[in-house]
Structures are given as structure tokens and as C-alpha cells.
CSV table of C-alpha atoms in Angstrom, one decimal:
chain,number,residue,atom,x,y,z
A,1,UNK,CA,74.9,46.7,21.3
A,2,UNK,CA,74.2,42.9,20.7
A,3,UNK,CA,77.9,42.1,20.9
A,4,UNK,CA,78.6,44.5,23.8
A,5,UNK,CA,78.3,44.4,27.5
A,6,UNK,CA,75.9,47.3,27.6
A,7,UNK,CA,72.3,46.6,28.6
A,8,UNK,CA,69.6,48.5,26.6
A,9,UNK,CA,67.8,49.6,29.7
A,10,UNK,CA,70.7,51.3,31.5
A,11,UNK,CA,68.7,54.0,33.2
A,12,UNK,CA,69.3,57.7,32.8
A,13,UNK,CA,73.0,57.4,31.7
A,14,UNK,CA,73.8,57.3,28.1
A,15,UNK,CA,75.2,54.0,27.2
A,16,UNK,CA,78.7,55.4,26.5
A,17,UNK,CA,78.8,56.4,30.1
A,18,UNK,CA,79.1,52.6,30.9
A,19,UNK,CA,82.0,52.0,28.7
A,20,UNK,CA,84.8,50.4,30.6
A,21,UNK,CA,87.4,53.0,30.0
A,22,UNK,CA,89.0,52.4,33.4
A,23,UNK,CA,90.5,49.2,32.3
A,24,UNK,CA,93.3,51.2,30.6
A,25,UNK,CA,94.6,54.2,32.8
A,26,UNK,CA,96.1,55.8,29.7
A,27,UNK,CA,92.6,56.1,28.3
A,28,UNK,CA,91.1,57.7,31.6
A,29,UNK,CA,90.0,61.4,31.2
A,30,UNK,CA,91.2,63.4,34.3
A,31,UNK,CA,90.9,67.0,35.4
A,32,UNK,CA,93.9,68.5,37.0
A,33,UNK,CA,93.2,71.5,39.1
A,34,UNK,CA,95.5,74.4,39.2
A,35,UNK,CA,94.7,75.0,42.8
A,36,UNK,CA,96.4,72.1,44.7
A,37,UNK,CA,94.0,72.5,47.5
A,38,UNK,CA,90.9,72.3,45.3
A,39,UNK,CA,88.5,69.6,46.2
A,40,UNK,CA,84.9,68.4,45.4
A,41,UNK,CA,83.7,69.6,48.8
A,42,UNK,CA,80.8,72.1,49.1
A,43,UNK,CA,81.7,75.6,48.1
A,44,UNK,CA,81.8,78.0,51.2
A,45,UNK,CA,78.9,80.2,51.8
A,46,UNK,CA,79.4,83.8,50.5
A,47,UNK,CA,78.7,85.1,53.9
A,48,UNK,CA,81.5,83.1,55.5
A,49,UNK,CA,83.8,84.3,52.7
A,50,UNK,CA,82.8,87.9,53.5
A,51,UNK,CA,83.4,87.2,57.3
A,52,UNK,CA,86.7,85.7,56.6
A,53,UNK,CA,87.7,88.8,54.5
A,54,UNK,CA,86.7,91.0,57.6
A,55,UNK,CA,88.9,88.9,60.0
A,56,UNK,CA,91.9,89.3,57.7
A,57,UNK,CA,91.6,92.9,57.2
A,58,UNK,CA,90.3,93.9,60.7
A,59,UNK,CA,93.4,95.9,61.5
A,60,UNK,CA,93.0,98.1,58.6
A,61,UNK,CA,89.2,98.3,58.5
A,62,UNK,CA,87.5,97.0,61.6
A,63,UNK,CA,84.0,96.0,61.1
A,64,UNK,CA,82.1,94.5,64.1
A,65,UNK,CA,79.0,96.5,65.4
A,66,UNK,CA,77.5,96.3,61.9
A,67,UNK,CA,77.3,92.5,62.0
A,68,UNK,CA,74.6,90.2,63.1
A,69,UNK,CA,75.1,88.6,66.5
A,70,UNK,CA,75.9,85.2,65.1
A,71,UNK,CA,78.3,86.8,62.6
A,72,UNK,CA,79.9,88.9,65.3
A,73,UNK,CA,80.6,85.7,67.2
A,74,UNK,CA,82.2,84.2,64.2
A,75,UNK,CA,84.5,87.2,63.8
A,76,UNK,CA,85.5,87.5,67.4
A,77,UNK,CA,86.4,83.8,67.7
A,78,UNK,CA,88.9,84.2,64.9
A,79,UNK,CA,90.5,87.6,65.7
A,80,UNK,CA,94.1,87.5,66.5
A,81,UNK,CA,95.1,88.5,70.2
A,82,UNK,CA,98.0,90.4,68.8
A,83,UNK,CA,95.8,93.2,67.1
A,84,UNK,CA,96.9,96.7,68.1
A,85,UNK,CA,95.2,97.9,71.2
A,86,UNK,CA,94.3,101.2,69.4
A,87,UNK,CA,92.0,99.0,67.2
A,88,UNK,CA,90.4,96.7,69.8
A,89,UNK,CA,90.4,98.7,73.2
A,90,UNK,CA,87.1,100.6,72.8
A,91,UNK,CA,85.6,98.5,70.1
A,92,UNK,CA,85.6,94.9,71.5
A,93,UNK,CA,83.9,94.2,74.8
A,94,UNK,CA,83.5,90.4,74.4
A,95,UNK,CA,85.3,88.9,77.3
A,96,UNK,CA,86.2,85.8,75.4
A,97,UNK,CA,88.5,87.7,73.2
A,98,UNK,CA,90.2,89.4,76.1
A,99,UNK,CA,90.6,86.0,77.9
A,100,UNK,CA,92.6,84.8,74.8
A,101,UNK,CA,94.7,88.0,74.9
A,102,UNK,CA,95.5,87.4,78.7
A,103,UNK,CA,96.2,83.8,78.3
A,104,UNK,CA,98.6,84.4,75.4
A,105,UNK,CA,100.5,87.1,77.3
A,106,UNK,CA,100.6,85.8,81.0
A,107,UNK,CA,99.6,82.1,80.8
A,108,UNK,CA,97.9,81.2,84.1
A,109,UNK,CA,95.5,83.9,85.1
A,110,UNK,CA,93.2,84.4,88.2
A,111,UNK,CA,90.5,86.7,87.0
A,112,UNK,CA,88.6,86.5,90.4
A,113,UNK,CA,90.5,89.4,91.8
A,114,UNK,CA,89.5,91.6,88.8
A,115,UNK,CA,85.7,91.3,89.2
A,116,UNK,CA,85.8,88.3,86.9
A,117,UNK,CA,86.5,90.7,83.9
A,118,UNK,CA,89.1,89.6,81.6
A,119,UNK,CA,89.1,93.0,79.9
A,120,UNK,CA,89.8,94.8,83.2
A,121,UNK,CA,92.5,92.3,84.0
A,122,UNK,CA,94.2,92.7,80.7
A,123,UNK,CA,94.3,96.7,80.9
A,124,UNK,CA,95.2,96.8,84.6
A,125,UNK,CA,98.2,94.5,84.2
A,126,UNK,CA,99.3,96.0,80.8
A,127,UNK,CA,99.3,99.5,82.3
A,128,UNK,CA,101.0,98.2,85.4
A,129,UNK,CA,103.8,96.6,83.4
A,130,UNK,CA,104.3,99.8,81.5
A,131,UNK,CA,104.7,102.0,84.8
A,132,UNK,CA,107.0,99.4,86.3
A,133,UNK,CA,109.4,99.5,83.4
A,134,UNK,CA,109.2,103.3,83.0
A,135,UNK,CA,112.7,104.8,83.6
A,136,UNK,CA,112.7,108.5,84.1
A,137,UNK,CA,114.5,110.6,81.5
A,138,UNK,CA,114.8,107.5,79.3
A,139,UNK,CA,111.2,106.4,78.6
A,140,UNK,CA,108.8,108.7,76.7
A,141,UNK,CA,106.0,109.8,78.8
A,142,UNK,CA,103.7,109.2,75.7
A,143,UNK,CA,103.9,105.6,76.2
A,144,UNK,CA,101.9,106.1,79.3
A,145,UNK,CA,99.8,109.0,78.2
A,146,UNK,CA,98.9,107.1,74.9
A,147,UNK,CA,97.3,104.2,77.0
A,148,UNK,CA,95.0,106.6,78.8
A,149,UNK,CA,92.2,106.9,76.1
A,150,UNK,CA,92.4,103.1,75.8
A,151,UNK,CA,92.2,102.1,79.3
A,152,UNK,CA,90.8,104.7,81.5
A,153,UNK,CA,87.2,103.2,81.4
A,154,UNK,CA,88.5,99.7,82.5
A,155,UNK,CA,91.2,100.2,85.1
A,156,UNK,CA,89.8,100.2,88.8
A,157,UNK,CA,93.0,99.1,90.6
A,158,UNK,CA,96.7,99.6,90.1
A,159,UNK,CA,99.2,97.4,92.0
A,160,UNK,CA,102.7,98.9,91.3
A,161,UNK,CA,105.3,96.4,92.7
A,162,UNK,CA,108.3,98.5,91.6
A,163,UNK,CA,109.5,101.8,90.3
A,164,UNK,CA,112.6,102.2,88.4
A,165,UNK,CA,115.0,105.0,89.2
A,166,UNK,CA,116.9,107.2,86.5
A,167,UNK,CA,119.8,105.7,84.9
A,168,UNK,CA,122.8,107.0,87.1
A,169,UNK,CA,125.9,108.1,85.1
A,170,UNK,CA,129.1,106.3,86.4
A,171,UNK,CA,131.3,108.5,88.4
A,172,UNK,CA,135.0,108.4,87.8
A,173,UNK,CA,137.3,108.2,91.0
A,174,UNK,CA,141.0,109.0,91.3
A,175,UNK,CA,141.8,106.4,93.6
A,176,UNK,CA,140.3,103.4,95.7
A,177,UNK,CA,139.7,105.6,98.7
A,178,UNK,CA,137.6,108.0,96.7
A,179,UNK,CA,135.7,105.2,95.2
A,180,UNK,CA,134.9,103.7,98.7
A,181,UNK,CA,133.7,107.2,100.0
A,182,UNK,CA,131.6,107.6,96.8
A,183,UNK,CA,130.0,104.2,97.5
A,184,UNK,CA,129.3,105.4,101.0
A,185,UNK,CA,127.5,108.4,99.7
A,186,UNK,CA,125.5,106.3,97.3
A,187,UNK,CA,124.2,104.4,100.5
A,188,UNK,CA,122.8,107.6,101.7
A,189,UNK,CA,120.9,107.9,98.4
A,190,UNK,CA,121.0,111.0,96.1
A,191,UNK,CA,117.8,112.9,95.5
A,192,UNK,CA,116.2,111.1,92.6
A,193,UNK,CA,112.7,110.9,91.0
A,194,UNK,CA,110.6,107.9,89.9
A,195,UNK,CA,107.5,107.9,87.7
A,196,UNK,CA,105.3,111.0,88.2
A,197,UNK,CA,101.8,109.8,88.9
A,198,UNK,CA,100.6,113.3,88.6
A,199,UNK,CA,100.5,112.8,84.8
A,200,UNK,CA,98.1,109.8,85.1
A,201,UNK,CA,95.9,109.3,88.2
A,202,UNK,CA,93.6,112.2,87.6
A,203,UNK,CA,92.9,110.8,84.1
A,204,UNK,CA,91.7,107.3,85.3
A,205,UNK,CA,88.1,108.0,85.8
A,206,UNK,CA,87.3,104.7,87.6
A,207,UNK,CA,90.5,104.2,89.7
A,208,UNK,CA,89.4,102.9,93.1
A,209,UNK,CA,92.4,101.2,94.5
A,210,UNK,CA,96.1,102.2,94.3
A,211,UNK,CA,98.9,100.0,95.8
A,212,UNK,CA,102.5,101.3,95.2
A,213,UNK,CA,106.0,100.2,96.5
A,214,UNK,CA,109.1,102.4,96.0
A,215,UNK,CA,111.7,99.7,95.3
A,216,UNK,CA,113.4,97.7,92.3
A,217,UNK,CA,112.6,93.9,92.2
A,218,UNK,CA,115.4,91.5,91.5
A,219,UNK,CA,118.2,93.9,91.5
A,220,UNK,CA,120.7,91.1,92.4
A,221,UNK,CA,124.4,92.2,92.4
A,222,UNK,CA,123.3,95.6,91.2
A,223,UNK,CA,121.9,96.4,94.8
A,224,UNK,CA,122.3,100.0,95.9
A,225,UNK,CA,120.3,101.7,98.8
A,226,UNK,CA,119.2,104.4,96.4
A,227,UNK,CA,117.2,101.9,94.4
A,228,UNK,CA,114.8,101.6,97.5
A,229,UNK,CA,114.5,105.5,98.1
A,230,UNK,CA,111.3,107.4,98.2
A,231,UNK,CA,112.4,110.9,97.7
A,232,UNK,CA,110.7,114.0,99.1
A,233,UNK,CA,109.9,115.1,95.5
A,234,UNK,CA,108.5,111.8,94.8
A,235,UNK,CA,106.2,112.3,97.9
A,236,UNK,CA,105.2,115.7,96.7
A,237,UNK,CA,104.3,114.5,93.2
A,238,UNK,CA,102.5,111.5,94.6
A,239,UNK,CA,100.5,113.6,97.2
A,240,UNK,CA,99.3,116.0,94.7
A,241,UNK,CA,98.3,113.1,92.3
A,242,UNK,CA,96.3,111.4,95.1
A,243,UNK,CA,94.5,114.5,95.8
A,244,UNK,CA,93.4,114.9,92.2
A,245,UNK,CA,92.1,111.3,92.1
A,246,UNK,CA,88.6,111.9,93.4
A,247,UNK,CA,87.4,108.4,93.0
A,248,UNK,CA,90.2,106.7,95.0
A,249,UNK,CA,88.8,104.5,97.9
A,250,UNK,CA,91.8,102.3,98.8
A,251,UNK,CA,95.5,103.6,99.2
A,252,UNK,CA,98.3,101.4,100.0
A,253,UNK,CA,102.0,102.6,100.4
A,254,UNK,CA,104.2,100.0,102.1
A,255,UNK,CA,107.8,99.1,102.3
A,256,UNK,CA,108.7,102.5,100.9
A,257,UNK,CA,110.6,104.2,103.8
A,258,UNK,CA,107.8,106.7,104.6
A,259,UNK,CA,109.0,108.7,107.6
A,260,UNK,CA,107.2,111.5,109.6
A,261,UNK,CA,107.8,114.1,107.0
A,262,UNK,CA,106.5,112.2,104.1
A,263,UNK,CA,103.6,110.9,106.0
A,264,UNK,CA,102.6,114.6,106.9
A,265,UNK,CA,103.0,115.5,103.3
A,266,UNK,CA,100.7,112.8,102.2
A,267,UNK,CA,98.1,113.3,104.9
A,268,UNK,CA,97.8,117.0,104.2
A,269,UNK,CA,96.7,116.2,100.6
A,270,UNK,CA,94.3,113.5,101.7
A,271,UNK,CA,92.4,115.7,104.2
A,272,UNK,CA,88.6,115.9,103.3
A,273,UNK,CA,89.1,113.3,100.5
A,274,UNK,CA,85.6,112.6,99.2
A,275,UNK,CA,86.0,108.8,98.7
A,276,UNK,CA,89.0,107.5,100.6
A,277,UNK,CA,87.9,104.6,102.8
A,278,UNK,CA,91.1,102.5,103.4
A,279,UNK,CA,94.5,103.6,104.2
A,280,UNK,CA,97.6,101.3,104.5
A,281,UNK,CA,101.1,102.6,105.5
A,282,UNK,CA,102.5,99.3,106.8
A,283,UNK,CA,106.3,98.6,106.9
A,284,UNK,CA,107.5,102.1,106.9
A,285,UNK,CA,109.3,104.5,109.2
A,286,UNK,CA,106.4,106.5,110.6
A,287,UNK,CA,106.9,107.9,114.2
A,288,UNK,CA,105.0,110.0,116.7
A,289,UNK,CA,104.8,113.1,114.3
A,290,UNK,CA,103.4,111.0,111.5
A,291,UNK,CA,100.9,109.5,113.9
A,292,UNK,CA,99.6,112.8,114.9
A,293,UNK,CA,99.1,113.6,111.2
A,294,UNK,CA,97.2,110.3,110.8
A,295,UNK,CA,95.0,111.2,113.9
A,296,UNK,CA,94.3,114.5,112.1
A,297,UNK,CA,93.1,112.6,109.1
A,298,UNK,CA,90.7,110.5,111.0
A,299,UNK,CA,89.0,113.6,112.1
A,300,UNK,CA,88.8,114.9,108.5
A,301,UNK,CA,87.9,111.9,106.5
A,302,UNK,CA,85.5,108.9,106.1
A,303,UNK,CA,88.2,106.2,106.8
A,304,UNK,CA,86.9,102.8,107.6
A,305,UNK,CA,90.1,100.8,107.8
A,306,UNK,CA,93.4,102.1,109.0
A,307,UNK,CA,96.5,99.8,108.9
A,308,UNK,CA,99.8,101.2,110.2
A,309,UNK,CA,101.5,98.1,111.4
A,310,UNK,CA,105.4,97.7,111.7
A,311,UNK,CA,106.3,101.2,112.1
A,312,UNK,CA,107.9,103.3,114.9
A,313,UNK,CA,104.8,104.7,116.7
A,314,UNK,CA,105.3,105.0,120.4
A,315,UNK,CA,103.1,106.4,123.2
A,316,UNK,CA,102.5,109.9,122.3
A,317,UNK,CA,101.7,109.0,118.6
A,318,UNK,CA,99.2,106.5,119.9
A,319,UNK,CA,97.7,109.0,122.1
A,320,UNK,CA,97.1,111.4,119.0
A,321,UNK,CA,95.4,108.4,117.2
A,322,UNK,CA,93.4,107.6,120.4
A,323,UNK,CA,92.2,111.1,120.7
A,324,UNK,CA,90.8,111.2,117.2
A,325,UNK,CA,89.4,107.6,117.7
A,326,UNK,CA,87.2,108.7,120.7
A,327,UNK,CA,85.4,111.2,118.4
A,328,UNK,CA,85.4,109.2,115.3
A,329,UNK,CA,82.2,107.6,113.9
A,330,UNK,CA,83.4,105.9,110.8
A,331,UNK,CA,86.4,103.7,111.5
A,332,UNK,CA,85.6,100.0,111.6
A,333,UNK,CA,89.2,98.4,111.7
A,334,UNK,CA,92.4,99.6,113.3
A,335,UNK,CA,95.7,97.7,112.9
A,336,UNK,CA,98.6,99.1,115.1
A,337,UNK,CA,100.5,95.8,115.5
A,338,UNK,CA,104.4,95.7,115.6
A,339,UNK,CA,104.8,99.3,116.8
A,340,UNK,CA,106.1,100.4,120.3
A,341,UNK,CA,102.9,101.8,122.0
A,342,UNK,CA,103.7,100.5,125.3
A,343,UNK,CA,101.3,101.0,128.2
A,344,UNK,CA,101.3,104.6,127.6
A,345,UNK,CA,99.8,104.2,124.0
A,346,UNK,CA,97.8,100.9,124.7
A,347,UNK,CA,95.9,102.6,127.6
A,348,UNK,CA,95.1,105.5,125.5
A,349,UNK,CA,93.7,103.4,122.9
A,350,UNK,CA,91.7,101.4,125.4
A,351,UNK,CA,90.4,104.7,126.9
A,352,UNK,CA,89.2,105.8,123.5
A,353,UNK,CA,87.2,102.7,123.1
A,354,UNK,CA,85.1,103.5,126.2
A,355,UNK,CA,83.7,106.4,124.1
A,356,UNK,CA,83.9,105.0,120.5
A,357,UNK,CA,80.9,102.9,119.2
A,358,UNK,CA,82.0,102.1,115.6
A,359,UNK,CA,85.2,100.2,115.8
A,360,UNK,CA,84.8,96.3,115.3
A,361,UNK,CA,88.4,95.1,114.7
A,362,UNK,CA,91.3,96.1,116.7
A,363,UNK,CA,94.9,94.6,116.4
A,364,UNK,CA,97.6,95.7,119.0
A,365,UNK,CA,99.9,92.7,118.8
A,366,UNK,CA,103.6,92.9,119.5
A,367,UNK,CA,103.4,96.5,121.2
A,368,UNK,CA,105.2,95.9,124.5
A,369,UNK,CA,102.0,96.2,126.6
A,370,UNK,CA,101.6,94.7,130.0
A,371,UNK,CA,99.0,94.5,132.8
A,372,UNK,CA,97.9,98.2,133.0
A,373,UNK,CA,96.7,98.0,129.4
A,374,UNK,CA,94.9,94.7,130.2
A,375,UNK,CA,93.1,96.4,133.2
A,376,UNK,CA,91.7,99.2,131.0
A,377,UNK,CA,90.8,96.8,128.2
A,378,UNK,CA,88.8,94.7,130.8
A,379,UNK,CA,86.7,97.8,131.3
A,380,UNK,CA,86.2,98.0,127.5
A,381,UNK,CA,85.1,94.5,127.4
A,382,UNK,CA,82.3,95.3,130.0
A,383,UNK,CA,81.1,98.6,128.3
A,384,UNK,CA,81.6,98.3,124.8
A,385,UNK,CA,79.3,96.2,122.9
A,386,UNK,CA,80.6,97.0,119.4
A,387,UNK,CA,83.9,95.6,119.3
A,388,UNK,CA,84.0,92.1,117.7
A,389,UNK,CA,87.6,91.3,117.5
A,390,UNK,CA,90.8,92.1,119.4
A,391,UNK,CA,94.4,90.8,119.0
A,392,UNK,CA,96.7,91.2,122.0
A,393,UNK,CA,99.2,88.5,120.9
A,394,UNK,CA,103.0,88.9,121.7
A,395,UNK,CA,102.4,91.3,124.6
A,396,UNK,CA,103.6,90.6,128.2
A,397,UNK,CA,100.2,90.8,129.9
A,398,UNK,CA,101.1,88.3,132.5
A,399,UNK,CA,99.1,86.1,134.9
A,400,UNK,CA,97.4,89.2,136.6
A,401,UNK,CA,96.5,90.7,133.2
A,402,UNK,CA,94.9,87.5,132.0
A,403,UNK,CA,92.8,87.5,135.2
A,404,UNK,CA,91.4,91.1,134.7
A,405,UNK,CA,90.7,90.1,131.0
A,406,UNK,CA,88.8,87.0,132.2
A,407,UNK,CA,86.8,89.2,134.3
A,408,UNK,CA,85.9,91.6,131.6
A,409,UNK,CA,85.1,88.9,129.2
A,410,UNK,CA,82.5,87.2,131.6
A,411,UNK,CA,80.5,90.4,131.1
A,412,UNK,CA,80.8,90.6,127.4
A,413,UNK,CA,78.5,89.1,124.8
A,414,UNK,CA,79.8,90.5,121.5
A,415,UNK,CA,83.4,89.5,121.2
A,416,UNK,CA,83.8,86.6,118.7
A,417,UNK,CA,87.6,86.8,118.3
A,418,UNK,CA,90.2,87.3,121.0
A,419,UNK,CA,93.9,86.4,120.4
A,420,UNK,CA,96.0,86.2,123.5
A,421,UNK,CA,98.7,83.9,122.3
A,422,UNK,CA,102.2,84.5,123.6
A,423,UNK,CA,101.0,86.9,126.4
A,424,UNK,CA,102.1,84.9,129.4
A,425,UNK,CA,98.4,84.7,130.8
A,426,UNK,CA,97.6,81.7,132.7
A,427,UNK,CA,96.0,78.5,131.2
A,428,UNK,CA,92.9,78.9,133.4
A,429,UNK,CA,92.3,82.6,132.1
A,430,UNK,CA,93.2,81.4,128.6
A,431,UNK,CA,90.6,78.7,128.8
A,432,UNK,CA,87.8,80.8,130.3
A,433,UNK,CA,88.4,83.5,127.8
A,434,UNK,CA,88.2,81.0,124.9
A,435,UNK,CA,85.0,79.5,126.4
A,436,UNK,CA,83.2,82.9,126.5
A,437,UNK,CA,84.5,83.6,122.9
A,438,UNK,CA,83.1,80.3,121.6
A,439,UNK,CA,79.7,80.9,123.3
A,440,UNK,CA,79.6,84.4,121.8
A,441,UNK,CA,80.3,82.9,118.4
A,442,UNK,CA,77.5,80.3,118.7
A,443,UNK,CA,75.1,83.2,119.8
A,444,UNK,CA,76.1,85.2,116.9
A,445,UNK,CA,75.6,82.4,114.6
A,446,UNK,CA,72.1,81.6,115.8
A,447,UNK,CA,71.2,85.3,115.6
A,448,UNK,CA,72.4,85.4,112.0
A,449,UNK,CA,70.4,82.3,111.1
A,450,UNK,CA,67.3,83.8,112.8
A,451,UNK,CA,67.7,87.0,110.7
A,452,UNK,CA,68.1,85.1,107.4
A,453,UNK,CA,65.0,83.1,108.2
A,454,UNK,CA,63.0,86.3,109.0
A,455,UNK,CA,64.3,87.8,105.7
A,456,UNK,CA,63.3,84.9,103.7
A,457,UNK,CA,59.8,84.7,105.3
A,458,UNK,CA,59.2,88.4,104.7
A,459,UNK,CA,60.2,87.9,100.9
A,460,UNK,CA,57.8,85.0,100.7
A,461,UNK,CA,54.9,87.1,101.9
């Protein structure tokens, strides 16, 4: 060691360890790993290796509930959103996983309208997509029925925006004239069926809202009238399905050409329904006979909201609804705008409100009503202290109609909304009515604040 560069007291390492072998790269001893990803980092924990194995093999052997909470979180964060629903539907309840599933499939998502539940959102939209793309006689019903065990505990609302008709075989024509006549017959619409909700609705144990439109979206140059046809056989099957769905609270069938016969068919199956609270049949073809059926439903249900705007209801139909309204004790909101009630129907509804003590919101806009209806409504404003909102817009009430409404409003302390736009009332009447409404709003606001303060005080003590 005397002639070397190695110091005798070289610590714990043997002297040979200090030999300067790095001076010549050819003399350096190297270890070449067979695994190109091998490194000198810390070896993963055995528990992490096991969890990674569970993630990789989750589809074949799902293990989740047996894990510790922190291990479960580790697995859920790494599971693929593309796993089969047969594996994940009834096993994974973590909303973070279903959020990733929704984001992957639909991009931007608003979960607020789904009770802030990502899992509910996923299964409702997934089932809606299956139904909207279902083609009778072409799609296997098992594609829908197979989803029932997976989604029935999570679906509370279905919003069906289209229903596909069966594939129609092309008809051969002998000449152009025959072709034109066949096209005309097609405009009348053949008797054809859509998806039968009877195989589904009674199996969804938590379904509360059902919205459906019998139409085809984005048909473009393939437009035919029969793509927008709600057949009587469709109506029969839908009515029976609705009757079997005992949990249903909200029903909306709009823009589906529901006429009087179909309306009566639907109503007959909704009589004495145990849970139905809201019915919306807007943008249809319901006339007086259908309105009489709706009046019957008011007397044999617990409806709280009835919306039948943009139909063909005239005076006699409104009288039938008014007759039921006078005896009703559950309805809170009635919307009949854009019908043809006239003064005959308008006065009937107003007379019913002299007896009714539950209705809070009434919409009679665009119903060809004039001064006689305003006169009866003036009496309602004096005697009825339950009604909170009334919309009379787009009716020709005239100057005299505005004055009688003004007189009635001077004795009213409960009305907080009164829409009389485009009714040809005078500016003075319009101003006076708006002032009374504003005073009522302020009074209602002060009353609400007082009640809140009293409630907080009682909770404190």
C-alpha cells in the first residue's frame, strides 16, 4: 500500500473497493438486466401487486367487497369504464366510477337533473338509448329485457325522445300514377307498432317519471307521415303498461297526435291510479270528448298538476273540466293555454274557481276569451284567496274587461302573479293591477320571512 493511492484507514469499505477501475471503461463490471424496465427503485409492496392483479382480472373474477376501504378505493380508481355492465351494475356503487363511465360515453354531463347520482344518470340514459334505437321485428327484445336486472333499482325517470317504427318493405308500382297514389296512402299512415312498453314498465320498481314522444328525430329526406304516428295499438299497449306501473308519479305524452279516442283509452287505464300526481298531454289533438275523459280523471285521481296546452279543447270540453274542478280538492296547477275555450269555457272555469279552494296556478292564455270571462274572473279575485297566479295573456279582454279585473284586484290580497299582456286592457288598468300584485308580493315576502324567523326561534329553544 505504500506505493498506492489507497489510504490505510479507508473506513468500512475494503481497500479494493477504492481501486480506480473506472478509468478504463473496458475494465468496468456492469450488470445488464434482462428486463429493460428494471431499475434500482424500491420494489412495489406485495399488497399493491395483489391489487393490480385484481384490477387486471376484474372482469373474470371481480373482488371488491372483501377489500379494506383504502384498497377498495385503489381498485375503483383504476377499473376500466368499459367493463361489462353484467359485472359492474350491481357490484359497484361508487359514484366516482360511474362518473368516469358517463364522461367517457357522453362527454359533458349535467348530473343535477338526476338527483346528483352518476350511477342513476348512466343507467337512465343507457336504457333510453336502447329503447330509442329499438326497431320492432328487427331488434331482439332480450336487448331490453336483459338490462332490467341491471338497472331496475336505479332508473327513476325515462325520457324517450323518439321511437322507431318497423322497417317497411318497399312496394313495387306498375307506373308513376300508382306510385303517387301509394305515396298518398303512406301519408295517411299504415297501422304500425313501436316499442311495446308493456314488457318493461312494470319491472322498473322505482320508476316515477315517464316522458315519451312518438316520432323519429332527424329523419331528413326520409320523411314520411307514418314516422310520426301513434297508432291505436300503440295506445292500447302503452295504456296497459302505465296501469301496471304503480310507482309512476309524472306522465308526459306530447307531440304524439293523441286524439280523443286515444286520450280516452289512456285515461280509462289511469283512473284510480295510486301514485300519479302530474299529467302532461300538451301539443296533441285532444278535443271535447278527450277533455270530458280528463274531467273524469280529475274526480278519480290525486292529480296535482294538469297540463293540456296546445290542443283543440273548446267550450263543452272546458265545461267538463270545470265541473270536475269545482269538486276537486287535490289539483294545484291547471294549464289550458292555446286551446279554444272561448267565453263559454272561460266562464265555466271561472265559476268553478268560486267553489274550488286548492288551485294555485291557472294558465288560460290564448283562448279567445273576452269581457264576459273577465267579469266572472273579477268575482273570483274577490272571493278566492287561494289562487296565487293567473295568466290571461293573448285574450281580447278589452278596456271594459281590464276595468272589471282592476276592481276585483283591489279586493285581492293573495295574487302574486297576473299576466295580462296583449289583452287590449287600458294602461291605467294595467298599472293598477300591477301595483296590487307588487303589494301582494311584498306582503307575501314579509310573511315568509316572519315564518322563517319564528321557525328558527322555536328550533333555538
